[in-house]
Amino acid sequence: MDPVGVAAAPEAGPGPAWQSKCPWGTPKTASISCSLADVMSEQLAKELQLEEENAAFPEVVAVAEGPFITGENVDTSSDLMLAQMLQMEFDREYDAQLRREEKKFNGDSKVSISFENYRKVHPFDSDSSEDEVDWQDTRHDPYRADKPTITPKKGFIGKGKDITTKHDEVVCGRKNTARMENFAPEFQVGDGIGMDLKLSNQVFNALKQHAYSEERRSARLHEKKEHSTAEKAVDPKTRLLLYKMVSGGMLETITGCISTGKESVVFHAYGGNATEDDKVIPPECAIKVFKTTLNEFKNRDKYIKDDYRFKDRFSKLNPRKIIRMWAEKEMHNLTRMQNAGIPCPQVVILKKHVLVMSFIGQDQVPAPKLKDVKLNSEDMKKAYYQVLNMMQRLYKECNLVHADLSEYNMLWHDGKVWFIDVSQSVEPTHPHGLEFLFRDCRNVSQFFQKGGVAETLNERELFNAVSGLNITAENEVDFQAEIEALEKMNEDHVQNHGKKVSTFSTDGDPPIYNE
Ligand code: ADP
Ligand code: MN
């Protein structure tokens, strides 16, 4: 019997002689075997189909005009969305099955083999990535077939009529069967390995081809998913998160995109009726989606790596988790500011890399940035003193330095200034905290000076007014040097005492400007 052999197409009518002799009786529906040519053309058909799919499903997940996720339309409006969600479900089920197989495969063995590389959903994407065993060892492998006899260099073994060469059909067939193990684990090869199956070269090659093309296909799909994560507005996983927020009633409608930055995309949404921890959802929300592209965040390492609050965690995390940490950081910082009464968005909820907060603006129109709004001189002056006050309270009451403060991250709304974008904010004792503060002061000082506010403190005066330090250097270079010396002193102190306490001596608290 040749179970995988190339059989002729079944004929209609009474089965061929071998069928009636079959001890298991005549199969009701003859199994459809096919010729090698069919296999090959089937492959061709698949390739063509894949091409078609690629053309029909461009990877762009465009942000639609008007509401793009609402309670009503999400189920049916977008075939692409639906397909992506189904695909994601499928991938998850597939991975779950793979994990079961992996478990069965490894059994109680102390040495286990990981199937991780064959998963559809990248381990970084799943939450269970920590408990994966990813080292491999094949010393003990109960399922591995005995090694086929190795033919020595001379090309044959045995003597006389027992000679077998490397071309021997049986040896060759066994070798081919054993080599099937190299196919990806999801590739169905049956239990041929256990039953001393001998595969002809022809069949083996066809199978190998097919296994490789399946693997490539899977890799391509994966790459595409990754790519869309990096480049486009929202990747399927984020979309699913957003969808859940809408279907859970927390959000009513997500109307569209407000801003696409290097590191985040911000959407506008109308709040839903559900309450989150007894908090009433604001009528309008901003959703900040931290981009899961890794490149942009590399140069931000220094903000978070040296932040002692995150220090212990940093080294253990994978890049995707680090990005979630940015969102988490923004949430914590906003909460501190909220508690101190500094005008800023109010946190609604954080889910992974998606932060929902109250919307600063009205009727879907975000409040203008200070850089874009034309204020009269009275408002400009008012804004300046308000910013001075906010910077002081941020430092003193929240123990924070904004670290990216400029007219781009201050909004003008309801006749006052609002601080936003605080994911990179750090505590003043951060090894570069005072440098960040000095940079903030320079931006603020320059902006209001150009804006014609005569009372504006220069950057060094502003720095002292905010920090309560009394650096007397007359010029910028010396001032900067003193700042760095202070930072170094503090770091040394931390090194020696293992504690993060500020050693900055102040001549009493700076007078906080009251609006
Ligand atoms: P980025 O890191 O991309 O600069 P931001 O937090 O500054 O992220 O947000 C980008 C833009 O989105 C802001 O300049 C602002 O116009 C808008 N935006 C962000 N948060 C809000 C909010 N809570 N309310 C209204 N607009 C917001
Ligand atoms: Mn910003």
XYZ file of C-alpha atoms and ligand atoms in Angstrom:
543
model
C 0.000 0.000 0.000
C 1.200 3.467 -0.805
C -0.893 5.790 1.340
C 0.459 9.018 0.003
C 1.159 7.759 -3.439
C -0.182 9.514 -6.431
C -3.479 7.834 -7.164
C -5.667 8.101 -10.179
C -8.833 10.142 -9.956
C -11.713 8.024 -8.663
C -14.014 6.682 -11.281
C -17.740 6.933 -11.122
C -19.746 3.757 -10.602
C -18.494 0.653 -8.804
C -15.130 1.173 -7.243
C -12.014 -0.434 -8.572
C -11.099 -3.946 -7.480
C -8.852 -2.875 -4.590
C -11.695 -1.029 -2.992
C -13.982 -4.038 -2.707
C -11.130 -5.973 -1.164
C -10.556 -3.327 1.392
C -11.189 -4.795 4.875
C -12.824 -1.545 6.037
C -15.388 -1.758 3.278
C -16.067 0.624 0.477
C -15.945 4.231 1.446
C -19.253 5.988 0.738
C -17.642 9.057 -0.604
C -14.488 8.232 -2.354
C -11.680 10.395 -1.042
C -10.474 12.735 -3.639
C -6.851 12.267 -4.308
C -5.164 14.307 -6.908
C -2.264 14.198 -9.223
C 0.981 16.030 -8.732
C -0.055 18.338 -11.519
C -3.166 19.201 -9.523
C -1.130 19.846 -6.451
C 1.036 22.173 -8.400
C -1.826 23.999 -10.035
C -3.578 24.264 -6.722
C -0.504 26.009 -5.482
C -0.594 28.299 -8.430
C -4.236 29.033 -7.723
C -3.371 29.854 -4.124
C -0.662 32.195 -5.204
C -3.022 33.918 -7.562
C -5.593 34.182 -4.838
C -3.057 35.664 -2.476
C -2.155 38.258 -5.049
C -5.793 39.087 -5.445
C -6.216 39.379 -1.696
C -3.269 41.689 -1.475
C -4.757 43.911 -4.117
C -8.240 43.872 -2.640
C -7.108 44.449 0.943
C -4.694 47.301 0.869
C -3.158 47.572 4.287
C -4.210 51.138 4.872
C -6.739 51.459 7.629
C -7.814 54.892 6.672
C -9.345 57.153 9.224
C -12.754 57.789 7.827
C -14.374 61.160 7.667
C -17.102 61.409 10.219
C -17.824 58.711 12.791
C -15.797 55.633 12.075
C -16.645 53.548 15.088
C -20.089 53.805 16.505
C -22.269 51.442 18.455
C -24.469 50.970 15.421
C -22.241 50.720 12.463
C -19.277 48.806 13.704
C -20.665 45.346 13.083
C -21.483 45.784 9.487
C -19.955 48.894 8.059
C -16.509 47.702 7.333
C -15.824 44.374 5.722
C -12.172 44.997 6.191
C -12.590 45.607 9.895
C -14.730 42.509 10.159
C -12.227 40.460 8.262
C -9.427 41.723 10.445
C -11.320 40.918 13.600
C -12.108 37.446 12.343
C -8.544 36.938 11.299
C -7.402 37.989 14.745
C -9.826 35.575 16.369
C -8.649 32.868 14.042
C -5.010 33.597 14.806
C -5.698 33.453 18.516
C -7.512 30.133 18.238
C -4.758 28.859 16.076
C -2.155 29.869 18.634
C -4.168 28.314 21.430
C -4.222 25.053 19.481
C -0.499 25.384 18.864
C 0.061 25.853 22.571
C -1.953 22.710 23.282
C 0.120 20.811 20.789
C 3.273 22.216 22.305
C 2.143 21.090 25.727
C 1.267 17.635 24.505
C 4.532 17.475 22.664
C 6.597 18.377 25.678
C 4.564 16.478 28.239
C 6.288 16.253 31.597
C 9.679 16.364 30.027
C 12.108 18.663 31.794
C 13.374 19.718 28.456
C 10.815 21.413 26.311
C 10.612 22.583 22.778
C 9.014 25.908 22.059
C 6.695 26.381 19.122
C 6.788 30.114 19.621
C 8.268 30.874 16.251
C 5.266 29.361 14.571
C 2.687 31.486 16.270
C 0.538 33.792 14.235
C 0.187 36.421 16.901
C 3.595 37.755 17.760
C 4.485 36.975 21.385
C 4.992 40.682 22.044
C 1.356 41.185 21.155
C -0.007 38.746 23.624
C -0.133 39.313 27.299
C 1.173 35.907 28.147
C 4.591 36.531 26.688
C 6.305 36.429 30.062
C 5.609 32.810 30.784
C 6.918 31.481 27.526
C 9.838 29.144 27.535
C 11.876 30.133 24.572
C 14.992 28.098 24.803
C 15.178 24.982 22.789
C 16.721 21.652 23.371
C 16.231 18.507 21.440
C 18.212 16.045 23.504
C 15.160 14.159 24.606
C 12.412 13.933 22.106
C 10.038 10.983 22.443
C 8.298 11.694 19.189
C 11.403 11.811 17.114
C 11.703 8.904 14.721
C 14.846 6.821 14.834
C 17.537 8.330 12.701
C 17.543 6.718 9.278
C 20.644 4.724 8.565
C 23.422 6.959 7.487
C 25.152 6.013 4.317
C 28.906 6.456 4.619
C 30.967 8.417 2.131
C 31.658 5.362 0.041
C 28.003 5.480 -0.967
C 26.889 2.000 0.165
C 26.705 -0.237 3.197
C 26.439 -3.951 3.637
C 28.010 -6.752 1.696
C 27.149 -8.885 -1.271
C 23.429 -9.033 -1.932
C 22.708 -7.024 1.236
C 24.347 -3.924 -0.195
C 22.234 -0.819 0.079
C 23.241 2.425 -1.544
C 22.114 5.948 -0.658
C 19.739 5.729 -3.584
C 17.978 2.766 -2.043
C 14.273 3.466 -2.249
C 13.523 2.373 1.302
C 16.334 4.327 2.938
C 15.595 7.324 0.847
C 11.900 7.159 1.618
C 12.552 6.913 5.342
C 14.926 9.843 5.162
C 12.325 11.898 3.375
C 9.766 11.017 6.001
C 12.104 12.009 8.794
C 12.847 15.269 7.056
C 9.181 16.155 7.226
C 9.874 17.049 10.832
C 11.579 20.161 9.611
C 8.311 21.521 8.329
C 6.512 23.974 10.554
C 4.609 22.157 13.307
C 1.249 23.316 12.024
C 1.931 21.659 8.742
C -0.151 18.504 8.721
C 2.022 15.552 7.865
C -0.034 12.922 9.603
C 1.598 10.289 11.762
C 3.754 9.028 8.937
C 6.855 9.448 11.056
C 5.630 6.881 13.556
C 4.570 4.281 11.002
C 7.723 3.869 9.024
C 6.349 5.660 6.046
C 8.542 5.918 2.990
C 8.028 9.020 0.917
C 9.095 9.141 -2.663
C 11.356 12.032 -3.601
C 8.707 13.441 -5.863
C 6.042 13.538 -3.183
C 8.474 14.812 -0.603
C 9.540 17.687 -2.834
C 5.973 18.691 -3.549
C 5.222 18.660 0.174
C 8.352 20.628 0.946
C 7.460 23.241 -1.622
C 3.997 23.538 -0.181
C 5.260 23.762 3.403
C 7.667 26.532 2.495
C 5.121 28.546 0.598
C 2.688 28.249 3.505
C 5.381 29.442 5.855
C 6.214 32.363 3.626
C 2.554 33.242 3.355
C 2.205 33.308 7.107
C 5.321 35.412 7.447
C 4.062 37.825 4.834
C 0.743 38.244 6.571
C 2.531 38.818 9.831
C 4.862 41.353 8.333
C 1.910 43.182 6.891
C 0.225 43.358 10.240
C 3.386 44.658 11.853
C 3.836 47.146 9.118
C 0.367 48.517 9.420
C 1.017 48.937 13.119
C 3.966 51.104 12.410
C 2.731 53.233 9.592
C -0.982 53.659 9.689
C -3.433 55.329 11.942
C -4.540 52.330 13.938
C -3.583 48.719 13.720
C -6.205 45.985 14.074
C -5.507 45.428 17.765
C -5.949 49.067 18.622
C -9.095 49.099 16.555
C -10.402 46.208 18.566
C -9.585 48.021 21.815
C -11.437 51.085 20.573
C -14.301 48.959 19.394
C -14.606 47.387 22.834
C -14.745 50.813 24.433
C -17.659 51.664 22.184
C -19.468 48.362 22.522
C -18.950 48.479 26.303
C -20.798 51.771 26.374
C -17.908 53.820 27.641
C -17.745 55.758 24.442
C -20.691 56.681 22.307
C -18.987 57.370 19.007
C -15.458 57.859 17.865
C -15.743 60.641 15.382
C -12.313 60.953 13.886
C -8.714 61.927 14.180
C -7.596 65.212 15.725
C -3.875 64.826 15.404
C -1.329 62.443 13.989
C 2.029 62.936 15.568
C 5.244 61.047 15.486
C 4.491 59.200 18.669
C 0.763 59.266 18.994
C -2.526 59.587 17.227
C -5.305 61.476 18.976
C -8.993 60.867 18.277
C -12.124 62.660 19.314
C -15.007 60.719 20.801
C -18.335 61.372 22.422
C -18.552 59.867 25.881
C -20.964 57.024 26.544
C -23.317 56.319 29.407
C -21.332 53.661 31.209
C -19.502 54.743 34.311
C -15.950 53.747 34.942
C -15.171 53.349 38.658
C -18.075 55.638 39.464
C -16.542 58.304 37.303
C -18.885 59.990 34.936
C -17.521 59.875 31.422
C -17.033 63.389 30.055
C -19.381 64.304 27.202
C -16.413 64.653 24.862
C -13.218 62.635 25.088
C -9.793 62.631 23.515
C -8.251 59.229 22.872
C -4.494 59.226 22.701
C -3.187 56.124 20.996
C 0.523 55.709 21.540
C 2.034 54.457 18.355
C 3.399 51.018 18.623
C 6.152 51.791 16.194
C 9.366 51.410 18.057
C 11.700 53.741 16.211
C 10.281 56.993 17.424
C 10.564 55.974 21.015
C 14.210 55.061 20.950
C 15.341 58.618 21.485
C 12.993 58.946 24.406
C 14.688 56.234 26.392
C 16.508 58.738 28.495
C 13.273 60.145 29.878
C 12.053 56.878 31.228
C 15.172 54.781 31.709
C 16.486 57.121 34.345
C 13.159 57.751 35.964
C 13.484 55.808 39.190
C 9.764 55.162 39.261
C 10.218 52.948 36.234
C 13.815 51.946 36.679
C 13.324 48.448 37.991
C 10.820 47.633 35.348
C 12.555 49.076 32.364
C 15.160 46.441 31.738
C 12.716 43.573 31.994
C 10.270 44.845 29.472
C 9.831 44.221 25.814
C 9.439 47.217 23.508
C 5.696 46.935 23.342
C 5.428 47.089 27.082
C 7.697 50.103 27.196
C 5.283 51.890 24.922
C 2.448 51.012 27.254
C 4.534 52.536 29.969
C 4.488 55.868 28.172
C 0.734 55.798 28.259
C 0.835 54.792 31.903
C 3.231 57.597 32.666
C 0.999 60.147 30.999
C -1.907 58.871 33.049
C -0.038 59.149 36.355
C 1.287 62.584 35.537
C -2.137 63.868 34.492
C -3.619 62.539 37.699
C -1.027 64.349 39.796
C -1.746 67.552 37.926
C -5.462 67.080 38.286
C -5.073 66.664 42.035
C -3.089 69.885 42.202
C -5.793 71.698 40.266
C -3.639 72.442 37.243
C -5.818 72.761 34.142
C -5.200 69.611 32.098
C -7.206 66.764 30.579
C -8.847 64.484 33.093
C -8.002 60.814 32.819
C -10.950 58.579 31.948
C -9.297 55.227 31.409
C -6.091 53.595 30.297
C -6.135 50.400 28.266
C -2.749 49.168 27.176
C -1.328 51.882 24.922
C -4.615 53.752 24.649
C -5.362 56.606 27.015
C -8.824 58.126 27.156
C -9.128 61.582 28.693
C -11.472 64.520 28.683
C -11.492 66.597 25.548
C -10.210 70.161 25.758
C -12.385 71.950 23.242
C -15.982 71.835 22.155
C -18.175 70.238 19.527
C -15.344 68.175 18.135
C -13.176 71.265 17.700
C -10.049 70.985 19.815
C -8.874 74.055 21.684
C -6.154 75.868 19.754
C -2.529 75.566 20.796
C -0.967 78.741 22.174
C 1.137 78.822 19.054
C -1.964 79.067 16.846
C -4.170 81.398 18.817
C -4.017 85.162 18.457
C -4.405 86.602 21.917
C -4.808 90.268 22.668
C -2.137 91.748 24.898
C -4.270 91.482 28.005
C -4.945 87.788 27.492
C -1.348 87.224 26.562
C -0.222 88.697 29.851
C -2.842 86.725 31.716
C -1.672 83.579 29.968
C 1.924 84.287 30.921
C 1.223 84.643 34.628
C -0.939 81.599 34.512
C 1.814 79.544 32.906
C 4.285 80.786 35.508
C 1.918 79.701 38.255
C 1.262 76.333 36.635
C 4.962 75.626 36.213
C 5.572 76.434 39.862
C 2.779 74.202 41.091
C 3.776 71.448 38.731
C 7.245 71.533 40.273
C 6.313 72.014 43.884
C 2.998 70.253 44.316
C 3.245 67.575 41.668
C 6.987 67.149 41.924
C 7.151 67.176 38.140
C 8.926 68.898 35.306
C 6.914 68.939 32.097
C 9.995 68.321 29.942
C 8.296 69.170 26.652
C 6.681 72.455 27.501
C 6.205 74.914 24.677
C 3.457 76.738 22.825
C 2.771 73.416 21.060
C 1.694 71.647 24.241
C -0.354 74.400 25.813
C -3.949 74.862 24.732
C -6.082 77.978 25.119
C -9.571 77.089 26.251
C -12.224 78.806 28.351
C -10.029 81.845 28.750
C -7.135 79.942 30.268
C -4.085 77.838 29.488
C -4.185 74.034 29.692
C -1.132 71.785 29.832
C -1.203 68.619 27.742
C 1.235 65.954 26.533
C 2.894 64.910 29.776
C 3.978 61.361 28.973
C 7.612 62.436 29.114
C 7.306 64.517 32.279
C 9.778 63.557 35.000
C 10.468 64.322 38.614
C 13.019 67.078 39.241
C 15.488 64.558 40.666
C 15.627 62.742 37.343
C 19.301 62.810 36.272
C 18.398 65.309 33.553
C 15.365 66.804 35.251
C 16.823 70.272 35.773
C 18.102 70.429 32.213
C 14.612 69.611 30.991
C 13.237 72.326 33.223
C 15.718 74.833 31.871
C 14.704 73.967 28.340
C 11.015 74.392 29.258
C 11.833 77.781 30.756
C 13.660 78.852 27.619
C 10.689 77.920 25.433
C 8.171 79.658 27.659
C 10.274 82.738 28.156
C 10.977 83.141 24.463
C 7.367 82.621 23.495
C 5.986 85.286 25.814
C 8.816 87.680 25.099
C 8.057 87.441 21.389
C 4.389 87.710 22.252
C 5.072 91.137 23.696
C 4.668 90.463 27.420
C 7.055 93.006 28.907
C 6.991 91.408 32.353
C 8.365 88.122 31.100
C 11.227 86.803 33.212
C 14.202 85.663 31.223
C 14.843 81.927 31.114
C 17.299 81.933 34.032
C 15.043 84.003 36.265
C 12.131 81.784 35.329
C 14.153 78.685 36.169
C 14.938 80.037 39.627
C 11.363 81.161 40.148
C 10.065 77.705 39.368
C 12.678 75.581 41.094
C 13.415 77.777 44.090
C 17.100 77.295 43.338
C 19.237 80.341 43.298
C 21.663 79.907 40.466
C 23.428 83.196 39.998
C 25.385 82.582 36.798
C 25.053 85.564 34.510
C 25.229 83.778 31.210
C 23.595 80.735 29.737
C 26.717 78.569 29.480
C 27.673 78.991 33.130
C 24.073 78.593 34.185
C 23.817 75.322 32.304
C 27.092 74.144 33.853
C 25.781 74.825 37.331
C 22.614 72.923 36.553
C 24.611 69.938 35.430
C 26.809 70.123 38.510
C 23.711 70.061 40.694
C 22.347 67.069 38.835
C 25.632 65.266 39.248
C 25.776 66.012 42.948
C 22.305 64.653 43.387
C 23.116 61.538 41.405
C 26.194 60.888 43.515
C 24.110 61.289 46.612
C 21.612 58.803 45.255
C 24.390 56.384 44.406
C 25.796 56.626 47.909
C 22.576 56.566 49.825
C 20.464 54.488 47.500
C 17.596 56.831 47.984
C 16.006 59.288 45.684
C 15.901 62.436 47.722
C 16.567 65.831 46.403
C 19.688 67.420 47.760
C 19.004 70.651 45.940
C 19.262 73.285 48.597
C 16.791 76.065 48.180
C 16.702 79.415 49.839
C 13.193 78.746 50.999
C 10.312 78.139 48.625
C 9.959 80.482 45.704
C 7.055 82.827 45.992
C 4.271 81.224 43.994
C 2.611 83.693 41.758
C -1.097 83.866 42.436
C -3.290 84.635 39.515
P 2.013 64.316 20.722
O 2.971 63.538 21.558
O 1.669 63.661 19.441
O 2.422 65.756 20.569
P -0.188 65.387 22.260
O -0.638 64.877 23.580
O 0.509 66.699 22.256
O 0.650 64.260 21.563
O -1.460 65.484 21.339
C -1.372 65.907 20.016
C -2.430 66.930 19.699
O -3.722 66.377 19.933
C -2.352 68.139 20.581
O -1.504 69.109 20.047
C -3.779 68.622 20.625
O -4.069 69.408 19.492
C -4.573 67.340 20.516
N -4.969 66.868 21.841
C -4.325 66.013 22.655
N -4.994 65.795 23.777
C -6.101 66.537 23.704
C -7.225 66.744 24.560
N -7.324 66.144 25.743
N -8.194 67.586 24.145
C -8.108 68.192 22.962
N -7.095 68.039 22.110
C -6.101 67.224 22.467
Mn 2.380 67.410 21.731
